[in-house]
Short mmCIF file of C-alpha atoms in Angstrom, two decimals:
data_model
loop_
_atom_site.label_atom_id
_atom_site.label_comp_id
_atom_site.label_asym_id
_atom_site.label_seq_id
_atom_site.Cartn_x
_atom_site.Cartn_y
_atom_site.Cartn_z
CA MET A 196 -1.70 12.05 -0.09
CA ASP A 197 -1.76 15.85 0.20
CA LYS A 198 -0.45 18.28 2.73
CA LYS A 199 -2.45 17.27 5.78
CA LEU A 200 -0.89 14.46 7.69
CA MET A 201 -3.60 11.87 7.94
CA ILE A 202 -2.94 8.33 8.79
CA TYR A 203 -4.96 5.71 7.06
CA SER A 204 -4.72 2.07 7.83
CA PHE A 205 -3.05 -0.64 5.71
CA ALA A 206 -1.44 -3.97 6.58
CA GLY A 207 2.15 -5.35 7.05
CA LEU A 208 3.57 -8.78 8.01
CA VAL A 209 3.62 -8.88 11.80
CA ALA A 210 3.80 -12.01 13.95
CA ALA A 211 0.69 -14.06 14.71
CA GLY A 212 -1.03 -12.98 17.86
CA ALA A 213 1.42 -10.18 18.58
CA ILE A 214 4.61 -8.79 17.24
CA ALA A 215 7.62 -10.48 18.70
CA ALA A 216 9.68 -8.80 21.41
CA SER A 217 11.30 -6.17 19.27
CA GLY A 218 7.94 -5.57 17.68
CA LEU A 219 9.48 -5.86 14.26
CA ILE A 220 7.82 -7.71 11.53
CA ASN A 221 9.80 -8.45 8.50
CA SER A 222 9.00 -10.74 5.77
CA LYS A 223 11.74 -10.93 3.26
CA VAL A 224 9.95 -11.32 0.02
CA GLU A 225 10.79 -10.70 -3.58
CA ASN A 226 9.65 -7.22 -4.55
CA GLN A 227 8.80 -8.19 -8.08
CA GLY A 228 7.87 -4.99 -9.90
CA SER A 229 7.98 -2.99 -6.69
CA GLN A 230 8.62 0.34 -8.33
CA MET A 231 6.27 2.78 -6.73
CA PRO A 232 4.74 4.65 -9.58
CA PRO A 233 3.66 1.61 -11.60
CA ILE A 234 1.09 -1.19 -10.89
CA GLN A 235 -2.36 -2.41 -11.53
CA GLN A 236 -4.70 -5.32 -11.76
CA GLY A 237 -8.19 -6.32 -10.84
CA ASP A 238 -11.24 -8.41 -11.58
CA ALA A 239 -14.34 -8.92 -9.48
CA SER A 240 -15.69 -5.80 -7.80
CA MET A 241 -16.52 -5.06 -4.18
CA GLY A 242 -18.14 -2.03 -2.61
CA GLY A 243 -16.12 1.03 -1.60
CA MET A 244 -14.97 1.56 1.98
CA GLN A 245 -14.75 5.04 3.43
CA HIS A 246 -11.54 5.91 5.19
CA GLY A 247 -11.74 7.36 8.67
CA GLU A 248 -10.36 10.84 9.14
CA LYS A 249 -8.48 10.60 12.41
CA SER A 250 -4.87 11.19 11.53
CA ASN A 251 -3.53 8.73 14.11
CA ASN A 252 -5.99 5.90 13.72
CA PRO A 253 -6.52 3.15 11.14
CA ASP A 254 -9.07 4.00 8.48
CA ARG A 255 -11.66 1.30 8.56
CA GLY A 256 -15.00 2.91 7.76
CA HIS A 257 -17.59 0.81 5.99
CA SER A 258 -19.36 2.91 3.36
CA THR A 259 -20.84 0.90 0.49
CA ALA A 260 -21.97 3.93 -1.53
CA THR A 261 -19.67 3.10 -4.43
CA GLN A 262 -18.31 0.09 -6.21
CA ALA A 263 -15.48 -0.43 -8.69
CA LYS A 264 -15.65 -2.92 -11.55
CA LEU A 265 -12.56 -4.20 -13.31
CA THR A 266 -12.22 -5.42 -16.87
CA ALA A 267 -9.14 -6.39 -18.87
CA SER A 268 -8.60 -5.78 -22.57
CA ARG A 269 -7.73 -9.46 -23.08
CA ASP A 270 -6.75 -12.59 -21.20
CA ILE A 271 -3.87 -11.85 -18.87
CA ALA A 272 -0.57 -13.70 -19.20
CA PRO A 273 2.49 -13.34 -16.92
CA LYS A 274 5.04 -10.65 -17.85
CA THR A 275 2.82 -9.28 -20.62
CA PRO A 276 1.47 -5.71 -20.32
CA VAL A 277 -2.32 -5.51 -20.33
CA LYS A 278 -4.76 -2.58 -20.26
CA LEU A 279 -7.16 -2.55 -17.33
CA SER A 280 -10.35 -0.51 -17.03
CA ILE A 281 -11.85 0.42 -13.66
CA ASP A 282 -15.40 1.77 -13.64
CA VAL A 283 -16.62 3.48 -10.48
CA GLN A 284 -20.38 3.35 -9.92
CA ASP A 285 -22.88 4.18 -7.21
CA SER A 286 -24.84 1.49 -5.40
CA ALA A 287 -27.47 1.55 -8.17
CA GLY A 288 -24.88 0.86 -10.88
CA LYS A 289 -24.82 4.43 -12.25
CA ALA A 290 -21.44 5.86 -13.30
CA ILE A 291 -19.93 8.44 -10.94
CA ALA A 292 -18.41 11.22 -13.00
CA ASN A 293 -16.74 13.62 -10.55
CA PHE A 294 -13.67 12.92 -8.40
CA ASP A 295 -11.42 14.99 -6.16
CA THR A 296 -7.64 14.97 -6.44
CA PHE A 297 -5.90 13.64 -3.33
CA GLN A 298 -2.27 12.74 -2.82
CA GLU A 299 -1.63 14.33 -6.22
CA ASN A 300 -3.88 11.91 -8.17
CA LEU A 301 -7.54 11.03 -8.77
CA MET A 302 -6.95 7.33 -8.10
CA HIS A 303 -4.29 5.18 -6.47
CA LEU A 304 -4.17 1.50 -7.31
CA ILE A 305 -2.28 -0.91 -5.07
CA VAL A 306 -1.69 -4.30 -6.69
CA VAL A 307 -0.45 -7.26 -4.67
CA SER A 308 -0.14 -10.96 -5.31
CA ASP A 309 -2.21 -12.92 -2.83
CA ASN A 310 0.95 -14.50 -1.40
CA LEU A 311 2.20 -10.92 -0.72
CA GLN A 312 5.41 -11.36 -2.72
CA PHE A 313 4.54 -8.77 -5.37
CA PHE A 314 3.62 -5.14 -4.71
CA SER A 315 3.02 -2.19 -7.00
CA HIS A 316 1.49 1.27 -6.73
CA LEU A 317 -0.12 2.63 -9.92
CA HIS A 318 -2.06 5.75 -10.90
CA PRO A 319 -4.83 5.10 -13.44
CA THR A 320 -5.76 7.82 -15.93
CA TYR A 321 -9.29 9.20 -15.76
CA LYS A 322 -11.16 8.84 -19.06
CA GLY A 323 -14.44 10.41 -17.94
CA ASN A 324 -17.85 9.07 -16.93
CA GLY A 325 -16.41 7.14 -13.99
CA SER A 326 -13.91 5.16 -16.08
CA PHE A 327 -10.18 4.88 -15.34
CA GLU A 328 -7.52 3.07 -17.37
CA VAL A 329 -4.06 1.80 -16.57
CA GLU A 330 -1.52 -0.60 -18.02
CA ALA A 331 -0.41 -3.37 -15.67
CA ASN A 332 2.13 -6.13 -15.82
CA PHE A 333 1.72 -9.26 -13.71
CA PRO A 334 5.04 -11.04 -13.06
CA ARG A 335 3.69 -14.55 -12.45
CA SER A 336 0.57 -16.64 -12.77
CA GLY A 337 -1.80 -16.86 -9.82
CA SER A 338 -4.25 -14.70 -7.88
CA TYR A 339 -3.89 -10.95 -7.39
CA THR A 340 -5.84 -8.39 -5.37
CA LEU A 341 -6.20 -4.73 -6.36
CA PHE A 342 -7.08 -1.98 -3.89
CA SER A 343 -8.50 1.06 -5.67
CA ASP A 344 -8.28 4.26 -3.59
CA TYR A 345 -10.28 7.35 -4.70
CA LYS A 346 -12.49 10.23 -3.58
CA THR A 347 -15.78 10.98 -5.26
CA SER A 348 -16.38 14.75 -5.19
CA GLY A 349 -17.16 16.08 -1.75
CA GLN A 350 -16.86 12.66 -0.12
CA LYS A 351 -14.29 10.94 2.06
CA GLU A 352 -11.61 8.71 0.63
CA GLN A 353 -12.88 5.26 -0.30
CA VAL A 354 -11.31 1.90 -1.13
CA SER A 355 -12.73 -0.73 -3.46
CA VAL A 356 -11.26 -4.22 -3.79
CA MET A 357 -10.95 -6.12 -7.06
CA LYS A 358 -9.58 -9.57 -7.90
CA LYS A 359 -7.67 -10.89 -10.89
CA GLN A 360 -6.51 -14.37 -11.85
CA VAL A 361 -3.48 -14.63 -14.12
CA ALA A 362 -3.42 -17.78 -16.21
CA GLY A 363 -1.16 -20.60 -15.04
CA GLY A 364 -0.45 -22.33 -11.74
CA ASN A 365 -1.05 -20.99 -8.27
CA LEU A 366 1.47 -18.77 -6.54
CA PRO A 367 3.73 -20.52 -4.00
CA ALA A 368 3.31 -19.75 -0.32
CA ALA A 369 5.48 -16.89 0.87
CA ALA A 370 8.60 -17.56 2.89
CA ILE A 371 8.38 -15.53 6.09
CA ASP A 372 11.26 -14.12 8.11
CA PHE A 373 11.42 -11.44 10.75
CA TYR A 374 14.65 -9.64 9.93
CA SER A 375 14.59 -6.09 11.29
CA THR A 376 17.26 -4.74 8.95
CA GLN A 377 17.44 -5.17 5.19
CA THR A 378 19.11 -3.43 2.26
CA PHE A 379 17.20 -2.11 -0.75
CA GLY A 380 19.55 -0.86 -3.45
CA ASP A 381 21.79 1.75 -1.82
CA THR A 382 19.44 2.19 1.16
CA LYS A 383 19.75 0.25 4.40
CA ALA A 384 16.46 0.18 6.29
CA ASN A 385 15.87 -0.84 9.90
CA LEU A 386 12.34 -1.27 11.23
CA ALA A 387 11.88 -0.62 14.94
CA PHE A 388 9.10 -0.24 17.51
CA PRO A 389 9.57 1.97 20.60
CA GLN A 390 7.50 -0.37 22.77
CA PRO A 391 8.66 -3.92 23.61
CA LYS A 392 5.40 -5.56 22.54
CA VAL A 393 2.70 -4.66 20.03
CA LYS A 394 -0.85 -5.40 21.15
CA THR A 395 -3.98 -5.59 19.05
CA GLY A 396 -6.19 -2.51 19.06
CA GLU A 397 -3.52 -0.21 20.52
CA GLU A 398 -1.83 2.59 18.63
CA VAL A 399 1.75 1.80 17.76
CA THR A 400 4.58 3.81 16.24
CA LEU A 401 6.59 2.17 13.46
CA ILE A 402 10.04 3.67 12.92
CA PHE A 403 12.06 3.30 9.72
CA ASN A 404 15.71 4.18 10.24
CA LEU A 405 17.24 4.81 6.81
CA GLN A 406 20.99 4.80 6.15
CA GLN A 407 23.28 5.07 3.16
CA LYS A 408 24.52 1.56 2.41
CA SER A 409 28.11 2.65 1.71
CA ASP A 410 28.87 4.40 5.01
CA ASN A 411 25.85 3.83 7.31
CA ARG A 412 25.22 7.57 7.54
CA PRO A 413 21.59 8.71 7.96
CA VAL A 414 19.84 9.38 4.65
CA THR A 415 19.48 13.13 4.10
CA ASP A 416 18.03 13.27 0.58
CA LEU A 417 14.44 12.19 1.24
CA GLN A 418 11.89 14.15 -0.80
CA ARG A 419 8.11 14.22 -0.62
CA TYR A 420 6.33 11.34 -2.29
CA LEU A 421 2.76 11.92 -3.45
CA GLY A 422 2.39 14.93 -1.20
CA GLU A 423 3.76 13.30 1.96
CA ARG A 424 7.14 12.58 3.52
CA SER A 425 6.49 8.92 2.73
CA HIS A 426 3.75 6.28 2.75
CA LEU A 427 3.17 2.93 4.40
CA VAL A 428 0.95 0.12 3.14
CA ILE A 429 0.15 -2.80 5.44
CA LEU A 430 -1.73 -6.00 4.63
CA LYS A 431 -2.83 -8.72 6.99
CA GLN A 432 -1.98 -12.16 5.67
CA SER A 433 -5.40 -13.53 4.77
CA SER A 434 -7.17 -15.62 2.17
CA PRO A 435 -8.92 -14.04 0.45
CA LEU A 436 -7.59 -10.52 1.00
CA THR A 437 -10.37 -8.05 1.88
CA LYS A 438 -10.79 -4.36 2.66
CA ALA A 439 -10.51 -5.14 6.37
CA ASP A 440 -6.96 -6.44 5.78
CA TYR A 441 -5.76 -3.15 4.26
CA ILE A 442 -4.05 -0.29 6.12
CA HIS A 443 -2.59 2.88 4.63
CA ALA A 444 -0.59 5.30 6.77
CA HIS A 445 1.16 8.62 6.10
CA ALA A 446 4.45 9.55 7.73
CA MET A 447 4.38 11.75 10.81
CA LYS A 448 5.53 15.29 10.17
CA ASP A 449 8.49 15.78 12.49
CA SER A 450 11.24 13.17 12.18
CA PRO A 451 15.03 13.63 12.24
CA ASP A 452 17.18 13.02 9.16
CA GLY A 453 17.35 9.36 8.28
CA GLN A 454 14.20 8.45 10.17
CA VAL A 455 10.54 8.17 9.17
CA GLN A 456 7.77 7.41 11.66
CA PHE A 457 4.25 6.14 11.16
CA MET A 458 1.41 5.60 13.63
CA THR A 459 -1.23 2.92 13.16
CA SER A 460 -2.81 -0.05 14.95
CA PHE A 461 -3.41 -3.72 14.24
CA SER A 462 -6.98 -4.92 14.74
CA GLN A 463 -6.34 -8.65 15.02
CA PRO A 464 -3.59 -11.08 16.00
CA ALA A 465 -2.07 -12.19 12.70
CA LYS A 466 0.94 -12.01 10.41
CA TYR A 467 1.26 -8.72 8.52
CA LYS A 468 3.32 -7.56 5.55
CA LEU A 469 4.30 -3.92 5.28
CA TRP A 470 5.82 -1.76 2.56
CA GLY A 471 7.40 1.61 3.36
CA GLN A 472 7.50 3.85 0.27
CA PHE A 473 10.14 6.58 0.08
CA ASN A 474 11.49 9.06 -2.45
CA ARG A 475 15.27 9.45 -2.35
CA ASN A 476 16.17 12.40 -4.54
CA GLY A 477 13.71 11.36 -7.25
CA LYS A 478 14.31 7.61 -6.95
CA SER A 479 11.64 5.44 -5.36
CA VAL A 480 12.58 3.00 -2.61
CA ILE A 481 10.22 0.34 -1.29
CA ALA A 482 11.28 -1.26 1.98
CA ASP A 483 9.26 -4.38 2.74
CA PHE A 484 9.13 -6.19 6.07
#
């Protein structure tokens, strides 16, 4: 997430088959632990996926040059911090030692519950020889998916997917709604689409209109978050979650006060969940729809 505006793909809850008339997709879901800077979890490993480099298109390359393996320091219990280790290897199982900083970090870890009710964005610490560590806290029992985003030196950005099961019962199915306006702390967020209908495979602009809750005035204190104006993560509702379900987009450069725009596309008819990540004067805001 550095200074070049590049839009990577990610997923968000959008209506099955197409996004309803207003094009808005909102799924009101508990943002358990949805504080941007912290999150992590993972288990089984899957090969890395290279991100595409077109700034206005989803990043869905399919490189399998790397893989990430997840281990936990002990059995994981809900609401109990646990140390996770992520080891990045090449296709032959050899540790990859050198990584490039991007979006102000060597690795970004997106952790979501498989019912899409929990979201967290963590930054593991590099320990050398391809090994990263981070402390994670899982709010409830059930299945979680971790998307590890990194750049081996001289290569394009890649994503590896890991799974983790937290002891206990399964997570309940998510309740889905399509509200276009919601309030997150002292920020009122409205999600809008300029076109009346969103179609699969076509580029679409997503517009977040941000207002101060107290007086409905446009927010004017947005600061850069991880090198960008803001970030958007989108996930297609799927079981199991895979790399193909993940979209990550950066905000477009020129937007008026109180508004943040993203450009992406949706590859398949489905329901999507999306999380807009903003920095309001040093305080993180995650707006989920």
